[in-house]
Amino acid sequence: MNRHNNNSKANLTRESLRRRHKPFYKKKFFIISLILVIILIIGILIFWKTNTSNNDTHTTQPSHKIEKVRPKKETKSKKTTKKKPTKKQKAQKVEKEPTSKEQKSDNNTEQKKEPAKDSQQKAQTNQIKNAGTYNDLTYDTDWYTFKISNQIKLIKDANGDPALLVKYNYTNKTQNNEVPQKVQNTAIMIKQDGQQLNPTSATGDYTTIINNSNTGQVQPGKNFDGALIVKVKNTDSEITMYFKNIQTNEWLDTTQPLKLK
């Protein structure tokens, strides 16, 4: 037997002898079994934690019991009893009444009062002799004279669009300072192809005269050389100026045609 064992040991290689003499914790069987045990322990721990967490969630969920709510008793509003006014309060009311009447009378007097300028204008409208005439490039009324010059030309406005510039001489016949633009806006209308042309802004050398015409005031009995500018939609069509009757606010029958070419 010993000879057989010796012969078998002699036939083994060094690698097989090394494997045979390995300690048990370095052998494959032990390592595999250890890994399986660790995996089993981890699985048990995970299962235990999930069960405990589910139990906790079930316990923390609120109950869905239905509770009956008793209707609240309606609180009746207490009737407020009006206190009778005392003698002193009655006396105070009697004293306050004349002041309110005085205020009403003051309001009536204020409503009856009118500004001096408005009253003058009303008096002027009632005494108008020349409500509006147009002849030979001159638009004349009792309030002003608006004489159109021969300097009517096509120019470019501030936006570079075609515009019509009309120079004029304005005479103030009233007793107050007046702005020539007021006449342009209220008593003169310029149309082309049946549509009213709108004012526009000037540029270059015409800026000063247009700004002075729009903002400057003319004293009573004084003259002013001004100009108006409107935006033109068509540089070929004829333009027509209309003038108003200052008493009836209707347009005069006489108009001024303006040919652009």
Short mmCIF file of C-alpha atoms in Angstrom, two decimals:
data_model
loop_
_atom_site.label_atom_id
_atom_site.label_comp_id
_atom_site.label_asym_id
_atom_site.label_seq_id
_atom_site.Cartn_x
_atom_site.Cartn_y
_atom_site.Cartn_z
CA MET A 1 0.00 0.00 0.00
CA ASN A 2 2.74 2.39 0.89
CA ARG A 3 4.51 1.59 -2.34
CA HIS A 4 1.32 2.29 -4.29
CA ASN A 5 0.83 5.60 -2.54
CA ASN A 6 4.38 6.57 -3.16
CA ASN A 7 4.06 5.69 -6.81
CA SER A 8 0.82 7.73 -7.11
CA LYS A 9 2.41 10.71 -5.41
CA ALA A 10 5.37 10.45 -7.71
CA ASN A 11 3.08 10.48 -10.76
CA LEU A 12 1.31 13.76 -9.63
CA THR A 13 2.50 17.05 -11.05
CA ARG A 14 3.62 19.94 -8.99
CA GLU A 15 0.44 21.87 -9.78
CA SER A 16 -1.80 19.04 -8.62
CA LEU A 17 0.26 18.64 -5.45
CA ARG A 18 -0.05 22.39 -4.80
CA ARG A 19 -3.82 22.25 -5.21
CA ARG A 20 -4.11 19.26 -2.91
CA HIS A 21 -2.15 20.97 -0.14
CA LYS A 22 -4.16 24.30 -0.37
CA PRO A 23 -5.92 25.41 2.83
CA PHE A 24 -9.69 24.93 2.85
CA TYR A 25 -10.58 28.66 2.64
CA LYS A 26 -8.70 28.96 -0.67
CA LYS A 27 -10.52 26.12 -2.34
CA LYS A 28 -13.19 26.79 -4.98
CA PHE A 29 -15.89 24.84 -3.19
CA PHE A 30 -15.51 26.92 -0.04
CA ILE A 31 -15.48 30.23 -1.94
CA ILE A 32 -18.60 29.34 -3.94
CA SER A 33 -20.47 28.20 -0.84
CA LEU A 34 -19.47 31.40 0.97
CA ILE A 35 -20.78 33.57 -1.88
CA LEU A 36 -24.08 31.70 -1.90
CA VAL A 37 -24.45 32.18 1.87
CA ILE A 38 -23.80 35.94 1.54
CA ILE A 39 -26.34 36.25 -1.26
CA LEU A 40 -28.89 34.36 0.84
CA ILE A 41 -28.33 36.64 3.84
CA ILE A 42 -28.70 39.75 1.67
CA GLY A 43 -31.94 38.43 0.19
CA ILE A 44 -33.33 37.73 3.67
CA LEU A 45 -32.44 41.25 4.80
CA ILE A 46 -34.09 42.85 1.75
CA PHE A 47 -37.25 40.79 2.23
CA TRP A 48 -37.41 41.73 5.90
CA LYS A 49 -37.00 45.45 5.19
CA THR A 50 -39.70 45.49 2.53
CA ASN A 51 -42.15 43.75 4.87
CA THR A 52 -41.44 46.19 7.68
CA SER A 53 -41.79 49.21 5.36
CA ASN A 54 -45.13 47.94 4.05
CA ASN A 55 -46.37 47.46 7.57
CA ASP A 56 -45.31 51.01 8.45
CA THR A 57 -47.09 52.50 5.45
CA HIS A 58 -50.27 50.65 6.26
CA THR A 59 -50.18 51.86 9.81
CA THR A 60 -49.50 55.48 8.85
CA GLN A 61 -52.31 55.70 6.27
CA PRO A 62 -55.20 57.82 7.51
CA SER A 63 -58.49 56.17 8.19
CA HIS A 64 -61.31 56.80 5.73
CA LYS A 65 -64.09 56.82 8.25
CA ILE A 66 -67.07 59.00 7.46
CA GLU A 67 -67.91 61.46 10.18
CA LYS A 68 -71.23 63.20 10.42
CA VAL A 69 -70.98 66.94 10.69
CA ARG A 70 -73.61 68.67 12.69
CA PRO A 71 -74.98 71.79 11.05
CA LYS A 72 -74.03 74.95 12.85
CA LYS A 73 -76.80 76.92 14.39
CA GLU A 74 -77.61 80.03 12.44
CA THR A 75 -76.89 83.06 14.49
CA LYS A 76 -79.68 85.51 14.15
CA SER A 77 -78.51 89.03 13.61
CA LYS A 78 -79.63 91.27 16.34
CA LYS A 79 -81.87 94.04 15.23
CA THR A 80 -80.19 97.35 15.68
CA THR A 81 -82.46 99.70 17.40
CA LYS A 82 -82.15 103.24 16.20
CA LYS A 83 -81.69 105.65 18.97
CA LYS A 84 -83.89 108.63 18.94
CA PRO A 85 -81.96 111.84 18.34
CA THR A 86 -81.51 113.99 21.33
CA LYS A 87 -82.44 117.66 21.50
CA LYS A 88 -78.84 118.67 20.93
CA GLN A 89 -78.61 116.58 17.75
CA LYS A 90 -81.87 118.06 16.47
CA ALA A 91 -80.48 121.50 17.07
CA GLN A 92 -77.29 120.65 15.22
CA LYS A 93 -79.32 119.38 12.23
CA VAL A 94 -81.31 122.57 12.14
CA GLU A 95 -78.11 124.57 12.19
CA LYS A 96 -76.54 122.52 9.34
CA GLU A 97 -79.47 122.92 6.94
CA PRO A 98 -78.78 126.57 6.09
CA THR A 99 -75.16 125.73 5.23
CA SER A 100 -76.24 123.10 2.70
CA LYS A 101 -78.62 125.58 1.12
CA GLU A 102 -75.83 128.10 0.95
CA GLN A 103 -73.66 125.51 -0.79
CA LYS A 104 -76.40 124.84 -3.35
CA SER A 105 -76.72 128.55 -4.02
CA ASP A 106 -72.95 128.83 -4.43
CA ASN A 107 -72.97 125.93 -6.90
CA ASN A 108 -75.73 127.56 -8.88
CA THR A 109 -73.83 130.84 -9.04
CA GLU A 110 -70.68 129.00 -10.15
CA GLN A 111 -72.59 127.23 -12.90
CA LYS A 112 -74.02 130.54 -14.08
CA LYS A 113 -70.54 132.08 -14.29
CA GLU A 114 -68.75 131.61 -17.62
CA PRO A 115 -65.19 132.41 -18.63
CA ALA A 116 -64.74 135.79 -20.18
CA LYS A 117 -63.26 134.29 -23.32
CA ASP A 118 -66.24 131.98 -23.89
CA SER A 119 -68.70 134.79 -23.42
CA GLN A 120 -66.78 136.93 -25.86
CA GLN A 121 -66.80 134.16 -28.43
CA LYS A 122 -70.54 133.66 -28.02
CA ALA A 123 -71.08 137.36 -28.43
CA GLN A 124 -68.90 137.29 -31.53
CA THR A 125 -70.85 134.37 -33.05
CA ASN A 126 -74.10 136.22 -32.48
CA GLN A 127 -72.74 139.35 -34.17
CA ILE A 128 -70.97 137.68 -37.14
CA LYS A 129 -71.28 139.62 -40.39
CA ASN A 130 -68.86 137.63 -42.54
CA ALA A 131 -69.15 133.93 -41.66
CA GLY A 132 -66.81 132.89 -44.46
CA THR A 133 -65.98 133.77 -48.02
CA TYR A 134 -63.31 132.54 -50.42
CA ASN A 135 -62.10 134.46 -53.46
CA ASP A 136 -58.77 134.89 -55.23
CA LEU A 137 -56.76 132.62 -52.87
CA THR A 138 -58.16 134.47 -49.83
CA TYR A 139 -60.30 132.83 -47.13
CA ASP A 140 -61.85 135.65 -45.11
CA THR A 141 -64.10 135.76 -41.98
CA ASP A 142 -64.82 138.15 -39.12
CA TRP A 143 -62.25 136.27 -37.00
CA TYR A 144 -59.31 135.95 -39.40
CA THR A 145 -58.03 136.29 -42.94
CA PHE A 146 -56.20 133.34 -44.43
CA LYS A 147 -54.42 134.31 -47.68
CA ILE A 148 -52.79 131.46 -49.61
CA SER A 149 -49.52 132.27 -51.37
CA ASN A 150 -48.37 130.99 -54.73
CA GLN A 151 -45.64 128.91 -53.06
CA ILE A 152 -47.36 125.53 -53.16
CA LYS A 153 -44.96 122.65 -53.77
CA LEU A 154 -44.35 118.95 -53.32
CA ILE A 155 -41.61 118.12 -50.81
CA LYS A 156 -40.46 115.15 -48.71
CA ASP A 157 -41.68 114.97 -45.10
CA ALA A 158 -39.62 113.77 -42.10
CA ASN A 159 -40.25 110.13 -43.10
CA GLY A 160 -39.17 110.67 -46.70
CA ASP A 161 -42.74 110.38 -48.05
CA PRO A 162 -44.24 112.91 -50.53
CA ALA A 163 -46.02 115.84 -48.90
CA LEU A 164 -47.72 119.07 -49.96
CA LEU A 165 -46.44 122.36 -48.50
CA VAL A 166 -48.80 125.36 -48.61
CA LYS A 167 -47.52 128.75 -47.42
CA TYR A 168 -49.98 131.42 -46.27
CA ASN A 169 -50.37 134.76 -44.49
CA TYR A 170 -52.62 134.76 -41.42
CA THR A 171 -54.26 137.86 -39.89
CA ASN A 172 -55.81 137.70 -36.41
CA LYS A 173 -59.04 139.77 -36.27
CA THR A 174 -60.10 138.73 -32.74
CA GLN A 175 -59.30 140.37 -29.41
CA ASN A 176 -57.29 137.35 -28.17
CA ASN A 177 -54.03 135.65 -29.07
CA GLU A 178 -54.70 132.91 -31.61
CA VAL A 179 -52.71 129.99 -33.07
CA PRO A 180 -52.82 129.60 -36.89
CA GLN A 181 -52.95 125.81 -36.56
CA LYS A 182 -56.39 126.17 -34.98
CA VAL A 183 -57.69 127.45 -38.32
CA GLN A 184 -55.98 124.61 -40.19
CA ASN A 185 -57.54 121.95 -37.95
CA THR A 186 -61.06 123.37 -37.66
CA ALA A 187 -61.78 125.49 -40.75
CA ILE A 188 -59.65 124.10 -43.61
CA MET A 189 -59.84 120.62 -45.14
CA ILE A 190 -57.61 119.19 -47.88
CA LYS A 191 -58.78 116.18 -49.93
CA GLN A 192 -57.35 113.99 -52.68
CA ASP A 193 -59.32 111.32 -54.51
CA GLY A 194 -62.21 111.80 -52.06
CA GLN A 195 -60.04 111.18 -48.96
CA GLN A 196 -58.91 113.76 -46.43
CA LEU A 197 -55.14 114.25 -46.21
CA ASN A 198 -53.56 114.20 -42.76
CA PRO A 199 -50.92 116.62 -41.45
CA THR A 200 -47.33 115.39 -41.26
CA SER A 201 -44.00 116.65 -39.92
CA ALA A 202 -41.51 118.64 -41.96
CA THR A 203 -37.77 118.34 -42.24
CA GLY A 204 -34.85 120.53 -43.24
CA ASP A 205 -35.48 124.22 -43.95
CA TYR A 206 -39.26 123.87 -43.51
CA THR A 207 -39.12 122.63 -39.92
CA THR A 208 -39.00 126.10 -38.32
CA ILE A 209 -41.93 127.61 -40.22
CA ILE A 210 -44.12 124.53 -39.61
CA ASN A 211 -43.30 124.45 -35.88
CA ASN A 212 -44.01 128.19 -35.52
CA SER A 213 -47.34 127.78 -37.33
CA ASN A 214 -48.33 124.90 -35.04
CA THR A 215 -47.29 126.45 -31.72
CA GLY A 216 -46.83 130.21 -32.19
CA GLN A 217 -49.48 132.70 -31.08
CA VAL A 218 -50.51 135.73 -33.11
CA GLN A 219 -51.58 138.87 -31.26
CA PRO A 220 -54.81 140.71 -32.15
CA GLY A 221 -54.51 142.70 -35.36
CA LYS A 222 -51.14 141.12 -36.25
CA ASN A 223 -50.07 139.16 -39.33
CA PHE A 224 -48.10 135.92 -39.48
CA ASP A 225 -46.40 134.14 -42.38
CA GLY A 226 -46.91 130.44 -41.83
CA ALA A 227 -47.27 127.15 -43.67
CA LEU A 228 -49.12 123.87 -43.47
CA ILE A 229 -47.98 120.43 -44.62
CA VAL A 230 -50.05 117.33 -45.40
CA LYS A 231 -49.04 113.85 -46.52
CA VAL A 232 -49.84 113.10 -50.18
CA LYS A 233 -50.90 109.62 -51.29
CA ASN A 234 -50.71 110.22 -55.04
CA THR A 235 -48.39 112.72 -56.70
CA ASP A 236 -50.46 112.80 -59.92
CA SER A 237 -54.02 113.41 -58.67
CA GLU A 238 -55.45 116.90 -58.12
CA ILE A 239 -55.84 118.22 -54.56
CA THR A 240 -58.79 120.35 -53.37
CA MET A 241 -58.98 122.73 -50.39
CA TYR A 242 -62.29 123.30 -48.58
CA PHE A 243 -63.19 126.16 -46.23
CA LYS A 244 -65.78 126.32 -43.46
CA ASN A 245 -68.60 128.69 -42.52
CA ILE A 246 -67.67 129.66 -38.93
CA GLN A 247 -71.31 130.30 -38.00
CA THR A 248 -72.99 127.14 -39.37
CA ASN A 249 -69.88 124.87 -39.34
CA GLU A 250 -70.76 123.83 -42.91
CA TRP A 251 -68.31 123.85 -45.83
CA LEU A 252 -68.46 126.69 -48.35
CA ASP A 253 -69.47 126.06 -51.93
CA THR A 254 -66.28 127.63 -53.26
CA THR A 255 -63.15 125.46 -53.19
CA GLN A 256 -59.54 125.78 -54.30
CA PRO A 257 -58.16 123.10 -56.64
CA LEU A 258 -54.40 122.55 -56.57
CA LYS A 259 -52.57 120.86 -59.43
CA LEU A 260 -49.39 119.09 -58.43
CA LYS A 261 -47.88 119.21 -61.95
#
